[in-house]
Short mmCIF file of C-alpha atoms in Angstrom, two decimals:
data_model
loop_
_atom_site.label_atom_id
_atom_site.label_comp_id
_atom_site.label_asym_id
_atom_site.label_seq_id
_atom_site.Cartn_x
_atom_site.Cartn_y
_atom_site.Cartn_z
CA UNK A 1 -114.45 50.31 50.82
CA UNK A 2 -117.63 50.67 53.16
CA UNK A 3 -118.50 54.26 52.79
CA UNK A 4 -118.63 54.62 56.64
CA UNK A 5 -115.05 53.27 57.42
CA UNK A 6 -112.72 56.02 57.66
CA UNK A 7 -109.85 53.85 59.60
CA UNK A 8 -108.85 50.37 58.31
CA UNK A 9 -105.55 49.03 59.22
CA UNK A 10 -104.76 48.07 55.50
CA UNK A 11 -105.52 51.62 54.97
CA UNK A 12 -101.97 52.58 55.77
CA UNK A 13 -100.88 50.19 53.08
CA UNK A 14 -101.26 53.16 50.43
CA UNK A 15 -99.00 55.41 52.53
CA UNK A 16 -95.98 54.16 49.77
CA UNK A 17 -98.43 56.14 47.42
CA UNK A 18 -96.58 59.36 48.83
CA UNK A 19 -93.06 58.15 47.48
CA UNK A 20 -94.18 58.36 43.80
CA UNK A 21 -96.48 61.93 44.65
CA UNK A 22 -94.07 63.38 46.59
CA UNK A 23 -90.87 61.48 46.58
CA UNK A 24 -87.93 63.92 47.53
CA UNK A 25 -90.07 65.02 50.46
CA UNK A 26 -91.26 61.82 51.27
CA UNK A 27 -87.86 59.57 51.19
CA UNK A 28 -86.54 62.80 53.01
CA UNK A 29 -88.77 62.04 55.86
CA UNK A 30 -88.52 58.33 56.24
CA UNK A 31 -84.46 58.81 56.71
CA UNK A 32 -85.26 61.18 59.58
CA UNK A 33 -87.65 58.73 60.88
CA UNK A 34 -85.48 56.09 61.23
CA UNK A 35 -83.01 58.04 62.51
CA UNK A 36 -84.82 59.76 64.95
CA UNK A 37 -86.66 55.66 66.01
CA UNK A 38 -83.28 54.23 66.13
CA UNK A 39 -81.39 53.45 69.04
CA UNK A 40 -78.59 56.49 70.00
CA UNK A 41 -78.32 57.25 73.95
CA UNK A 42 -81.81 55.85 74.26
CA UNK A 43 -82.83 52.49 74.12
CA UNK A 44 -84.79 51.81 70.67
CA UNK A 45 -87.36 50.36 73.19
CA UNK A 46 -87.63 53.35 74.66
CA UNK A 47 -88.27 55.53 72.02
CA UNK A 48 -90.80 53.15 71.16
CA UNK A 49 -92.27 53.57 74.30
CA UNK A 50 -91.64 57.46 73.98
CA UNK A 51 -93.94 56.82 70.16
CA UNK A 52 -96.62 54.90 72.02
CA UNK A 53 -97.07 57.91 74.29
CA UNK A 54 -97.13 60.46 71.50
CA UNK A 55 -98.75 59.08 69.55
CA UNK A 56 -102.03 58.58 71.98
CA UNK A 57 -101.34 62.48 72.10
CA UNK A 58 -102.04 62.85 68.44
CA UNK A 59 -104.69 60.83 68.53
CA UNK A 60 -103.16 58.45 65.14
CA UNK A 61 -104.74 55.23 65.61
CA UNK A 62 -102.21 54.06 62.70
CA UNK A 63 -99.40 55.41 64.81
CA UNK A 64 -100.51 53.69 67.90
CA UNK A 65 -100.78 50.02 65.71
CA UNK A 66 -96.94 50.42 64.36
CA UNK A 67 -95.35 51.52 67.68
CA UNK A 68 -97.21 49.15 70.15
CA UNK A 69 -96.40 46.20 67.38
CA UNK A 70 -92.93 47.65 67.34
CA UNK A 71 -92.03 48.17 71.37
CA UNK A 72 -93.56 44.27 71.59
CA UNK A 73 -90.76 42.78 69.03
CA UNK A 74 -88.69 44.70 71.45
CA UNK A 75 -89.93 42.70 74.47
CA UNK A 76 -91.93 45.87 76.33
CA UNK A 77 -94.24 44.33 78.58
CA UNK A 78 -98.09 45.18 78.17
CA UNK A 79 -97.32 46.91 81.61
CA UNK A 80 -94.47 49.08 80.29
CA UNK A 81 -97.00 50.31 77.50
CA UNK A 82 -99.73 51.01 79.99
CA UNK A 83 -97.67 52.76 82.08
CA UNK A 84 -95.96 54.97 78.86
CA UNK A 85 -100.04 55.45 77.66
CA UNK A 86 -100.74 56.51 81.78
CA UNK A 87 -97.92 59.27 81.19
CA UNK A 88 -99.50 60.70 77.98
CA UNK A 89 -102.70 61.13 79.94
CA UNK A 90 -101.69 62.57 82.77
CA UNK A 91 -99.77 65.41 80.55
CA UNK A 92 -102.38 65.90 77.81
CA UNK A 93 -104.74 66.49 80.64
CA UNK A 94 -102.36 68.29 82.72
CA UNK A 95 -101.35 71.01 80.12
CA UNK A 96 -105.11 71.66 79.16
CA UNK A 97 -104.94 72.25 83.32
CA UNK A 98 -101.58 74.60 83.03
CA UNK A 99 -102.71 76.60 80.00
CA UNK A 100 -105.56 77.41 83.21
CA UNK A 101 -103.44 79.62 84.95
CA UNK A 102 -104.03 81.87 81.09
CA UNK A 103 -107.30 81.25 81.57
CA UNK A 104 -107.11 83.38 84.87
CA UNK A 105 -105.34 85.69 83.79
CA UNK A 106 -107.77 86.75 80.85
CA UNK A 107 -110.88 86.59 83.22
CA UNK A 108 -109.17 88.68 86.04
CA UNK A 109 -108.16 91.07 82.34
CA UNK A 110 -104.62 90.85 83.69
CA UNK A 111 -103.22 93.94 81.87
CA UNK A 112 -99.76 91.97 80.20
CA UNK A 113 -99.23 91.86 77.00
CA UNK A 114 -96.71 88.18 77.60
CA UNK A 115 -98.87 85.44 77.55
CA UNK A 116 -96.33 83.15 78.82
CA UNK A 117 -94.71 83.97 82.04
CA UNK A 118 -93.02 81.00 84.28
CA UNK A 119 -94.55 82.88 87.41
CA UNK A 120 -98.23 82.56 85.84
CA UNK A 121 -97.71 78.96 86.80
CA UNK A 122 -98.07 79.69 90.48
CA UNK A 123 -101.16 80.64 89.83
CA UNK A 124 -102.42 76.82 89.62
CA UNK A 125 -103.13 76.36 93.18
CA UNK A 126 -105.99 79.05 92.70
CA UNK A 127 -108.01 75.61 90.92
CA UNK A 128 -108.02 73.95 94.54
CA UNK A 129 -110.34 77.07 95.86
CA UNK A 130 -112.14 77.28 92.28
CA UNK A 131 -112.91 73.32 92.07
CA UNK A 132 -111.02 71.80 94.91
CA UNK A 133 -112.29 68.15 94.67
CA UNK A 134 -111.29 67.80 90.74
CA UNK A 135 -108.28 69.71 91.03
CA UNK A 136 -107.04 67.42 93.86
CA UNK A 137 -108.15 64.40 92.58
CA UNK A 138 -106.28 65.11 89.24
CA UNK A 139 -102.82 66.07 90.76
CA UNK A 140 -103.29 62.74 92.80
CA UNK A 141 -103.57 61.02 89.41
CA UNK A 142 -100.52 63.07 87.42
CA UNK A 143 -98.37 61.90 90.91
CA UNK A 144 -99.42 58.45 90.77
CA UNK A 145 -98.85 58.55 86.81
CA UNK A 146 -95.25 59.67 87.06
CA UNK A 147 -94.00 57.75 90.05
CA UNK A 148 -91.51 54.88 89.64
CA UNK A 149 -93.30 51.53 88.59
CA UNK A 150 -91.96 49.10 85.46
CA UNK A 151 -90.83 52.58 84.05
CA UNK A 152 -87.93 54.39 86.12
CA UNK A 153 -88.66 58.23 87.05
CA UNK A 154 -86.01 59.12 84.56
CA UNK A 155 -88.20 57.25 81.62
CA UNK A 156 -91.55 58.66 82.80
CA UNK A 157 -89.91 61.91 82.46
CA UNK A 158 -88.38 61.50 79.01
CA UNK A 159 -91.66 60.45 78.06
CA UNK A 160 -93.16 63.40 79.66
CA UNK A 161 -90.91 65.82 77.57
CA UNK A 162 -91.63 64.35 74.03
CA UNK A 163 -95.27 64.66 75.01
CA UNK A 164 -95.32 68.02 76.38
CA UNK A 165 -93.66 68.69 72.90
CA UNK A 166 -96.69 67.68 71.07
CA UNK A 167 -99.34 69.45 73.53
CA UNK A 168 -97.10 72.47 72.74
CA UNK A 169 -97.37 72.93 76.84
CA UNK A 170 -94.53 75.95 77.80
CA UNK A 171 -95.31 75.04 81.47
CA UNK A 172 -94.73 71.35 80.92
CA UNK A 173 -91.88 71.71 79.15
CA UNK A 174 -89.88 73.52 81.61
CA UNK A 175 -91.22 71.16 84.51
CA UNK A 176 -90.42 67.52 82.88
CA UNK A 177 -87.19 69.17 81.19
CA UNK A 178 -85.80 69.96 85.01
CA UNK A 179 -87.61 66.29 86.62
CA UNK A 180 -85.44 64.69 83.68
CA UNK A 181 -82.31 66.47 84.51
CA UNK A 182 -82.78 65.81 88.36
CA UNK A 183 -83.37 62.17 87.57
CA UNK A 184 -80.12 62.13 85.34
CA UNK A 185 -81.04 62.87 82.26
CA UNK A 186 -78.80 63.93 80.01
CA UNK A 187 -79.08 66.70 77.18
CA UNK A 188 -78.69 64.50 74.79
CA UNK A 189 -81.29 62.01 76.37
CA UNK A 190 -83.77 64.73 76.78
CA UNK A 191 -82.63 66.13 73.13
CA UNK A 192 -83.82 62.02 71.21
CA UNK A 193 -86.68 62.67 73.25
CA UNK A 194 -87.60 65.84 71.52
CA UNK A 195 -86.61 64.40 68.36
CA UNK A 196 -89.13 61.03 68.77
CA UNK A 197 -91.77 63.24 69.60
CA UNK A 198 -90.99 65.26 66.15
CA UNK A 199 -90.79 62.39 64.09
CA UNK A 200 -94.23 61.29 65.54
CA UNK A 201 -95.76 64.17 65.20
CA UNK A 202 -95.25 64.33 61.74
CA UNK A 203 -95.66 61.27 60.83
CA UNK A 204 -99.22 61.36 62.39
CA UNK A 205 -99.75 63.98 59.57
CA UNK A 206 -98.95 61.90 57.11
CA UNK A 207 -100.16 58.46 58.49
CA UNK A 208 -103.43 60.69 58.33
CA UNK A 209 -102.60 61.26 54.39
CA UNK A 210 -103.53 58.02 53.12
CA UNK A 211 -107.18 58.98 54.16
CA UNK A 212 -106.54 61.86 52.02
CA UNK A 213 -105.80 59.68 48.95
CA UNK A 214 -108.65 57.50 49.54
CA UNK A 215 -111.03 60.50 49.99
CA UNK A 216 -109.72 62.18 46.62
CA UNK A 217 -110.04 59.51 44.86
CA UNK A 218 -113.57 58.44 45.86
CA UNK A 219 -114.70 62.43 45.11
CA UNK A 220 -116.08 63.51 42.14
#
């Protein structure tokens, strides 16, 4: 292997490794996996859609080669991805923007000893006196991102939740968790949505693992 290639795709070839290292664990996982990818009160191309978005959140280049190979055999237009991968944006940006409003807080040294508090959210608009131009051109871009298009409001929202799962976003969370329920979501729609984003964010983990392998065996 060239010393300076840390990502092949036959890389993730090894990953069976794990079943003979680890294999209670291991075979454990895979049965939640497919479980959690297979289709239930959402589509199975949605929840590919839903991994496609998640898995540009946790950055797993091998994660975002299964699922976009996946949602295709599932006939999800190259449109329908963008527009899932348009989603994850706007929310991995937007909760580095909503975890601002702590940001505030500690340089005002807001005497609280909660660090999460749903009205700290109104504090947001205070970014369109601090750095108007950015802050308006970015909730132009998070509107835009979650409107209606090949993907229905409902589905941009569903997305929304598993991703605000992985950013680990409180704020998001409770918005996308109420836009799903307004666009007629239902808890158990909102609850497979959860559950992809689980099952993506560990298996990003141990996608990563067969780096591991390669990198212990090639040490001294």
């Amino acid at each position: 292997m060239n010393k300076d290639s840390l990502y092949k795709k036959s890389n993730i070839n090894r990953l069976g490794e794990f079943s003979k290292l680890s294999p209670e664990v291991f075979n454990a996982f895979v049965t939640f996996d497919k479980k959690a990818l297979g289709a239930g009160k959402l589509s199975s191309k949605l929840k590919e859609l839903i991994a496609i978005a998640v898995a540009h959140t946790t950055g797993c280049p091998y994660c975002i080669e299964l699922h976009v190979k996946q949602a295709k055999n599932k006939e999800t237009s190259k449109e329908e991805m963008a527009e899932a991968v348009m989603v994850a944006t706007a929310l991995k940006a937007g909760s580095a923007l909503a975890h601002g409003v702590n940001a505030l807080n500690a340089y005002d040294k807001v005497e609280d000893d909660e660090l999460y508090r749903a009205a700290y959210f109104n504090r947001l608009k205070e970014f369109s006196q601090l750095n108007g131009d950015t802050f308006k051109a970015f909730i132009a871009f998070d509107q835009q991102a979650m409107k209606a298009g090949e993907l229905s409001v409902k589905e941009k929202e569903l997305i929304a939740i598993a991703v605000a799962h992985t950013t680990g976003c409180p704020y998001c969370i409770d918005i996308h968790t109420r836009g799903a329920k307004k666009a007629k979501a239902t808890k158990e729609e909102v609850a497979e949505s959860i559950m992809v984003a689980t099952a993506l964010k560990a298996g990003s983990a141990l996608a990563h693992g067969v780096n591991a392998l390669i990198a212990f065996d090639e040490s001294n």
